[in-house]
mmCIF file of C-alpha atoms and ligand atoms in Angstrom:
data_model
loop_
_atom_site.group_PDB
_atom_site.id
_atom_site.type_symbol
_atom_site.label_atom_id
_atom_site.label_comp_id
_atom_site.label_asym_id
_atom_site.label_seq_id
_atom_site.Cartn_x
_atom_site.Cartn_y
_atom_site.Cartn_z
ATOM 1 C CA UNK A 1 1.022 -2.381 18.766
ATOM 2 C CA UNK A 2 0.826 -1.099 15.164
ATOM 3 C CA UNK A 3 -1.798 1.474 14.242
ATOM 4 C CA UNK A 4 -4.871 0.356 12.142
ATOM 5 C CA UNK A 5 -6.025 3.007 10.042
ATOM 6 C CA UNK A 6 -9.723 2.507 8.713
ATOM 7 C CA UNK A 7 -10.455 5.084 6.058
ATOM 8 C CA UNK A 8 -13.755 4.725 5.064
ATOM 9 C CA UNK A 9 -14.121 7.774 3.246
ATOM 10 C CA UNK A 10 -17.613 7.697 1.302
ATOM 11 C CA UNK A 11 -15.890 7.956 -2.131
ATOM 12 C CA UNK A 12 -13.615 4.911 -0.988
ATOM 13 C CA UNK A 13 -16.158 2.587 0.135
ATOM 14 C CA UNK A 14 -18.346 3.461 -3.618
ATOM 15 C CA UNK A 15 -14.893 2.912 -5.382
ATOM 16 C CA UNK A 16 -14.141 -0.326 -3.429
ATOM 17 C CA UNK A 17 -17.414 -1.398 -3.755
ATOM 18 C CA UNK A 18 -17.129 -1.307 -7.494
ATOM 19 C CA UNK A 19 -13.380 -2.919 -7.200
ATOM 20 C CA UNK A 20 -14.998 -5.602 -5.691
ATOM 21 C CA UNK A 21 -17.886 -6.386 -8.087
ATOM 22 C CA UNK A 22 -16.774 -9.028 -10.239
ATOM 23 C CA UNK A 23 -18.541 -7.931 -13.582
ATOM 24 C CA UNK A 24 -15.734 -5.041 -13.308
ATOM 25 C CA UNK A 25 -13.501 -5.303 -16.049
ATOM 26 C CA UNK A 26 -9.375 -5.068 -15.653
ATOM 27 C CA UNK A 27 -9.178 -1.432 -17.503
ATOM 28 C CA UNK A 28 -11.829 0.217 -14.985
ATOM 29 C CA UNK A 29 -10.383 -2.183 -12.220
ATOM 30 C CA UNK A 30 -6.659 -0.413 -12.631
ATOM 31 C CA UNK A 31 -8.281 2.822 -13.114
ATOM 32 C CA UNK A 32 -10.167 2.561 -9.690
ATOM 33 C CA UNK A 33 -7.440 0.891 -7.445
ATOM 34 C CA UNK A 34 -4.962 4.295 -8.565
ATOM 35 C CA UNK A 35 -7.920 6.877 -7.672
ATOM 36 C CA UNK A 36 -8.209 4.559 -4.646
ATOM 37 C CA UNK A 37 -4.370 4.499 -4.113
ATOM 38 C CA UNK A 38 -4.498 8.630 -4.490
ATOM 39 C CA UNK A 39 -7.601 8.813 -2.061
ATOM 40 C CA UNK A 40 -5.671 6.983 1.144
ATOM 41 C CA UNK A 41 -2.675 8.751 0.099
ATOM 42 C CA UNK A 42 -4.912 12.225 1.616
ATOM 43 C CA UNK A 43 -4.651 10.185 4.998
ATOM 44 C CA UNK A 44 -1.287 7.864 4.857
ATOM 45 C CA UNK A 45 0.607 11.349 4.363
ATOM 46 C CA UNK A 46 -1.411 13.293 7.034
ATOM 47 C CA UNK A 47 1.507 13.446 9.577
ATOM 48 C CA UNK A 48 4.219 14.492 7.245
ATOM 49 C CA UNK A 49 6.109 17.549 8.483
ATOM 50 C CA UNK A 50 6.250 20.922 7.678
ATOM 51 C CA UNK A 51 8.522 24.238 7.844
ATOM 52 C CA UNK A 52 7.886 27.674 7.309
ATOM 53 C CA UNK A 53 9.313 28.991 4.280
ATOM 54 C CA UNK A 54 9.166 32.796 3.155
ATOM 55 C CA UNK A 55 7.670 33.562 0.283
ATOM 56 C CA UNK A 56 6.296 36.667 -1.803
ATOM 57 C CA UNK A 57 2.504 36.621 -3.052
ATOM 58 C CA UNK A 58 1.620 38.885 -5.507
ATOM 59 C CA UNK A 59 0.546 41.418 -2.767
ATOM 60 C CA UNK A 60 3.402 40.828 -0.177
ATOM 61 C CA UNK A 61 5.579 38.820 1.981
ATOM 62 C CA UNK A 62 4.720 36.017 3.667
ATOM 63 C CA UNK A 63 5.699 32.758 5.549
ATOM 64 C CA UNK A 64 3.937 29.713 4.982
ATOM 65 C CA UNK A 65 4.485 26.103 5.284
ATOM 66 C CA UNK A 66 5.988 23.515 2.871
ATOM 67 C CA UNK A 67 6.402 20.082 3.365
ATOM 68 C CA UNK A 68 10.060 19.012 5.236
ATOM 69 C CA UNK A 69 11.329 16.022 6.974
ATOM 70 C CA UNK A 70 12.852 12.772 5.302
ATOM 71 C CA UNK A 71 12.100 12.006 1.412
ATOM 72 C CA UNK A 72 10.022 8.934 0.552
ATOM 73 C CA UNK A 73 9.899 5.790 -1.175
ATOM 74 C CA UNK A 74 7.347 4.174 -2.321
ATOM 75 C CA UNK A 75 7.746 0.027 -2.741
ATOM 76 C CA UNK A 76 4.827 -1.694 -4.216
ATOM 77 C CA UNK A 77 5.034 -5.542 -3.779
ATOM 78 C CA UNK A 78 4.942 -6.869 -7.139
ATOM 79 C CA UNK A 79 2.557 -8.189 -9.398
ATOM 80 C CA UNK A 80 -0.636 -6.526 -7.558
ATOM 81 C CA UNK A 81 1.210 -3.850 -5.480
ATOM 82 C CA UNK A 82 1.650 -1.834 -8.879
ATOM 83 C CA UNK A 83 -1.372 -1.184 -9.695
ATOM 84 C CA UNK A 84 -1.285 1.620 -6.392
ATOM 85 C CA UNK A 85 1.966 3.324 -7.181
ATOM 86 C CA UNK A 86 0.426 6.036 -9.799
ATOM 87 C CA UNK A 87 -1.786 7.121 -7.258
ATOM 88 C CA UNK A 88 0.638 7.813 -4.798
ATOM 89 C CA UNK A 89 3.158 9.490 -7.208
ATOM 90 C CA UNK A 90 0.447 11.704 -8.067
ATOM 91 C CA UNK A 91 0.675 13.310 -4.515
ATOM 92 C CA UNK A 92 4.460 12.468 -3.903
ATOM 93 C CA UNK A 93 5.700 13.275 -7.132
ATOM 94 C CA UNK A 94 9.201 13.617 -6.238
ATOM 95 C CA UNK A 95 9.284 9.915 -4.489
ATOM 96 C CA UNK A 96 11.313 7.097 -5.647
ATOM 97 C CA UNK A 97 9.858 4.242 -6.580
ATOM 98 C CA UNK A 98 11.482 0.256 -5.241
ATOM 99 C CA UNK A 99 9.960 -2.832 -6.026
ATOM 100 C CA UNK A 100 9.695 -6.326 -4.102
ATOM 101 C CA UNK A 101 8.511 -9.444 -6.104
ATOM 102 C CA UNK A 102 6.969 -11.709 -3.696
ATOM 103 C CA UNK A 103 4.273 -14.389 -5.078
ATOM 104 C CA UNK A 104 2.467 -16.429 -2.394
ATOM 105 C CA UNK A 105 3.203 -20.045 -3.207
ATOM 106 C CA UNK A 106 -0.543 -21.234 -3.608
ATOM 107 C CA UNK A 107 0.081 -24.747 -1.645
ATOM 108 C CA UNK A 108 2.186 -23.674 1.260
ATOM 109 C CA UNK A 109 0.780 -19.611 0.982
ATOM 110 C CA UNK A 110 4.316 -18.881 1.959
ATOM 111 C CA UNK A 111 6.026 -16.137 -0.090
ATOM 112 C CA UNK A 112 8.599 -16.651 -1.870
ATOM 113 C CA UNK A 113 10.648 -14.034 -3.406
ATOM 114 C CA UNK A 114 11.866 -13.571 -6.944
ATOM 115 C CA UNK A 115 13.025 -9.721 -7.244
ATOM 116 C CA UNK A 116 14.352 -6.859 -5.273
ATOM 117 C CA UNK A 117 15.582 -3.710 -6.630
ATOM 118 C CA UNK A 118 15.608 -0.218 -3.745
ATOM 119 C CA UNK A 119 17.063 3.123 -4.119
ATOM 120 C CA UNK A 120 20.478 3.047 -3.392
ATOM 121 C CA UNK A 121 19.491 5.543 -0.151
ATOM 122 C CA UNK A 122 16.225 3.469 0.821
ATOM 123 C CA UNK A 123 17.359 3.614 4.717
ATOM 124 C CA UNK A 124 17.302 7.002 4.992
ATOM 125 C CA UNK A 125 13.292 7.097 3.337
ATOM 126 C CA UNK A 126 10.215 7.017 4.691
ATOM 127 C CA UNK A 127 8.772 4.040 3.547
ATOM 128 C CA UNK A 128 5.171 3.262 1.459
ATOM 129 C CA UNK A 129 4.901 -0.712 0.972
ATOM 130 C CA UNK A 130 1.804 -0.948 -1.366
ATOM 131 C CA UNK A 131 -0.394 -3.871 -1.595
ATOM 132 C CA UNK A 132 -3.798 -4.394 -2.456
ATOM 133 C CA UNK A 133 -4.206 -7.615 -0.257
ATOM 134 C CA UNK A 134 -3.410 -8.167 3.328
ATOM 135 C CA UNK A 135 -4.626 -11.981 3.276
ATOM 136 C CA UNK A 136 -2.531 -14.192 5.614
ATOM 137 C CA UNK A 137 -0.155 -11.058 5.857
ATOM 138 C CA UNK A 138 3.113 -13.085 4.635
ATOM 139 C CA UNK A 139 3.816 -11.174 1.736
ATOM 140 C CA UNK A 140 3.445 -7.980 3.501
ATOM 141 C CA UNK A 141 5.539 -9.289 6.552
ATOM 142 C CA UNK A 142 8.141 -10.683 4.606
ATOM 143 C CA UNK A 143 8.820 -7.593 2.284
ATOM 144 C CA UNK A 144 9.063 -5.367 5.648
ATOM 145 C CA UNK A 145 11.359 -7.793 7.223
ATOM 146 C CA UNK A 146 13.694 -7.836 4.353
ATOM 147 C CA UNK A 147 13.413 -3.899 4.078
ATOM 148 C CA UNK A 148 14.240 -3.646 7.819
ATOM 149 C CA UNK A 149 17.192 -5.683 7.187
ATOM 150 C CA UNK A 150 18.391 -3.431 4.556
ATOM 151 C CA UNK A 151 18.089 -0.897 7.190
ATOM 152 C CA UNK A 152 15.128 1.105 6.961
ATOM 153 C CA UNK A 153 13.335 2.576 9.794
ATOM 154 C CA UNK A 154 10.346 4.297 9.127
ATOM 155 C CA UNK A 155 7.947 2.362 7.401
ATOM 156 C CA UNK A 156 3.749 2.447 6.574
ATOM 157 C CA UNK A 157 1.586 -0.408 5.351
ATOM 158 C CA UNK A 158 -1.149 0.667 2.890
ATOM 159 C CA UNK A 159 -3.418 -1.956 1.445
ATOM 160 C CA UNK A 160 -6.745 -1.778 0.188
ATOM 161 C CA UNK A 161 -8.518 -4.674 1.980
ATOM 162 C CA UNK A 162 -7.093 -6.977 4.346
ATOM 163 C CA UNK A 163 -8.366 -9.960 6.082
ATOM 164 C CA UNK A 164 -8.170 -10.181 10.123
ATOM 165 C CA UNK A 165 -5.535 -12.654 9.720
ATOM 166 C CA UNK A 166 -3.636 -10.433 8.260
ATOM 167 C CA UNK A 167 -3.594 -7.683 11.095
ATOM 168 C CA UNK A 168 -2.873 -9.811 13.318
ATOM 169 C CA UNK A 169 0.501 -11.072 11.478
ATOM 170 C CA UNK A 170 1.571 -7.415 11.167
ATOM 171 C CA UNK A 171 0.934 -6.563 14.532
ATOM 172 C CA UNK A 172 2.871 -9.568 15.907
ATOM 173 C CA UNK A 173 5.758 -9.261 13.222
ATOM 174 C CA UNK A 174 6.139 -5.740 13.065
ATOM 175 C CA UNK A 175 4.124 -3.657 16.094
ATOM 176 C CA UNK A 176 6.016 -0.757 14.728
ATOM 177 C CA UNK A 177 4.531 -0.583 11.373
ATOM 178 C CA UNK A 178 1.129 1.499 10.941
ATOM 179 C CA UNK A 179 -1.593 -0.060 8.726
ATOM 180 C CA UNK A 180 -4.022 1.594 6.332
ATOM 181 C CA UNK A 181 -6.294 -0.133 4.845
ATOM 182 C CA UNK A 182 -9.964 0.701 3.248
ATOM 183 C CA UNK A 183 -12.017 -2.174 4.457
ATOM 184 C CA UNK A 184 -11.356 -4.902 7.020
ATOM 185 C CA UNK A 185 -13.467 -8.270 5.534
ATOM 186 C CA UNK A 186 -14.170 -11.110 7.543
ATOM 187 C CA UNK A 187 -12.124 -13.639 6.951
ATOM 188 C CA UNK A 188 -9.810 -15.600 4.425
ATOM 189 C CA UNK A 189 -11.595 -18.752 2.966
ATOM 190 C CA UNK A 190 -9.624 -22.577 2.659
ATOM 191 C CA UNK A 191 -7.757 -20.951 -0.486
ATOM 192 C CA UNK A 192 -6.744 -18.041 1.441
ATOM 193 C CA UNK A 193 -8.364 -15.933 -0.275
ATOM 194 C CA UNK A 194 -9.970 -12.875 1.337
ATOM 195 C CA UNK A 195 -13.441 -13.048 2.159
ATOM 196 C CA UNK A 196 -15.845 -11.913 0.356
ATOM 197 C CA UNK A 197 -12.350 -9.792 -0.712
ATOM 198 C CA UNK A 198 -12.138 -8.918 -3.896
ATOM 199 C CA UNK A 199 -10.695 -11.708 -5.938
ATOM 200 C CA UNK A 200 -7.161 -11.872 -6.891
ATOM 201 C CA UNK A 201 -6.226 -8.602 -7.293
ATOM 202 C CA UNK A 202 -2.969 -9.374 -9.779
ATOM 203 C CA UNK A 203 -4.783 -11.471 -11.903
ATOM 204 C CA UNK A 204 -8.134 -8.698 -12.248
ATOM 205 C CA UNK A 205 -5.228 -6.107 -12.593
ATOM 206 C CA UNK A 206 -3.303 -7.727 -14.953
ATOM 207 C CA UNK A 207 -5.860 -9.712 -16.926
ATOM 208 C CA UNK A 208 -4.111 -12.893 -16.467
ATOM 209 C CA UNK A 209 -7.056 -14.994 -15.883
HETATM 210 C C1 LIG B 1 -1.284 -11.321 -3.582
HETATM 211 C C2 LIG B 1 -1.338 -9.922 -3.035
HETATM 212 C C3 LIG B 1 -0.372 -9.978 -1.890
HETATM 213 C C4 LIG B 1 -0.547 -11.393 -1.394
HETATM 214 C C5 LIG B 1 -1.381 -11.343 -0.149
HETATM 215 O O1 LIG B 1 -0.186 -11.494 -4.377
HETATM 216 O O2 LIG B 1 -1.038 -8.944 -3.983
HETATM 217 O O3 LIG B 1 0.974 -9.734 -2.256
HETATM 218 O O4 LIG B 1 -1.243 -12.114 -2.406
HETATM 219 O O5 LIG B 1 -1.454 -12.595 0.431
HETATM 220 P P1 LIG B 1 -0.787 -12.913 1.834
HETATM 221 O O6 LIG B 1 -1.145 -11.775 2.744
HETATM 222 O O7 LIG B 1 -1.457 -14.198 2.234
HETATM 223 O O8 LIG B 1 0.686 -13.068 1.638
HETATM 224 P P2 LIG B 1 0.080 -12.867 -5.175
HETATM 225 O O9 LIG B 1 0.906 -13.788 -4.336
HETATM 226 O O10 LIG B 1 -1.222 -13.397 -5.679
HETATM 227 O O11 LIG B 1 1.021 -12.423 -6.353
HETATM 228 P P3 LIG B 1 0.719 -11.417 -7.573
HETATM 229 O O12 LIG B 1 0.552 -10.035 -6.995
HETATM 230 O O13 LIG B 1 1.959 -11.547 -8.372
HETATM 231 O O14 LIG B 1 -0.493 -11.886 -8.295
HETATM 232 N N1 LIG B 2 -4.251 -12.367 -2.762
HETATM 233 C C1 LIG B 2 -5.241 -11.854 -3.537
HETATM 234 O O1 LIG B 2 -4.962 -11.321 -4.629
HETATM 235 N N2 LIG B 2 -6.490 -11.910 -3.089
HETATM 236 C C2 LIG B 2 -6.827 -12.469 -1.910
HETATM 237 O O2 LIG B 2 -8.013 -12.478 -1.552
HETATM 238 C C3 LIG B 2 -5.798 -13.012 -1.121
HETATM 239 C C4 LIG B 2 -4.520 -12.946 -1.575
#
């Protein structure tokens, strides 16, 4: 069964709270979903491994720890999964960057997919699919099948809100895949839209509507 990961950090519950309002305008929105993006990042990279390295302070030797173990990717599901990729490069700085475009076709709320472009050595990363919506939990579930396909094993699910529907998707499509997520809301409405959510977050990232 995949692992849900809560974090409910006081500054992320203030920050989502003013995501969510909906007299938040698209420059302040983008601003807050990358400090929110940087602020799970803390937790999402918590179990990343270390190895002693020796080093010389100022005032003498020493061996301390660096961080070891595979390289990452980060793949944001495009439009609304951009918005959370500056935040995570600012604590992965060295990551590579893929991109999915999935839309969710707003009669069927299937996804459909219209781009894909990975590092060429995406299999051998670990994995950070960014999203800010886990609604129905297609998108997400399609983009890590696909990924999966093309090979890659170790994957995380980061999303700022998701919907209970959503969860439960992931866990049956891919038990193996551990979910963070800042707020678990209460259901998705006849649009599937998250409820009370935050809106759509492409359109308040992008301005489109
Ligand atoms: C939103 C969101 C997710 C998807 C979630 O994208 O960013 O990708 O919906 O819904 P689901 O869990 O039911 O699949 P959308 O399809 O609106 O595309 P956009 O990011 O291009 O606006
Ligand atoms: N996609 C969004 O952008 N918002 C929702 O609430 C659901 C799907």
């Amino acid at each position: 069964m995949a692992n849900v990961n809560i974090i409910d950090h006081p500054l992320i519950q203030h920050k989502l709270t003013l995501v969510r309002n909906k007299s938040t305008g698209s420059k302040e929105f983008r601003e807050l979903v990358e400090e929110l993006s940087l602020l799970m990042g803390y937790e999402v990279t918590r179990d990343f491994a270390l190895e002693e390295v020796e080093i010389e302070t100022p005032i003498g030797a020493t061996v301390e720890k660096v961080i070891a173990g595979k390289k990452v990717a980060i793949v944001p599901i495009l439009r609304a999964g951009l918005g959370m990729v500056d935040g995570m490069l600012k604590l992965i700085p060295a990551a590579k960057v893929g991109h999915i475009g999935l839309y969710r076709d707003p009669d069927t709320l299937e996804p459909v997919e219209y781009y894909c472009k990975l590092p060429m050595d995406v299999e051998e990363r670990n994995l950070i699919v960014v999203d800010p919506m886990l609604a129905t939990g297609g998108s997400a579930s399609a983009a890590i099948t696909f990924l999966k396909k093309r090979g890659v094993k170790s994957i995380k699910l980061v999303c700022l809100v998701a919907a209970p529907e959503g969860i439960e998707r992931m866990q049956k499509d891919h038990p193996d895949v551990d979910i963070f997520v800042a707020a678990v809301d209460e259901r998705l409405n006849e649009f599937g839209y998250i409820v009370p959510g935050l809106g759509d977050a492409g359109d308040r990232l992008f301005g489109t509507k």
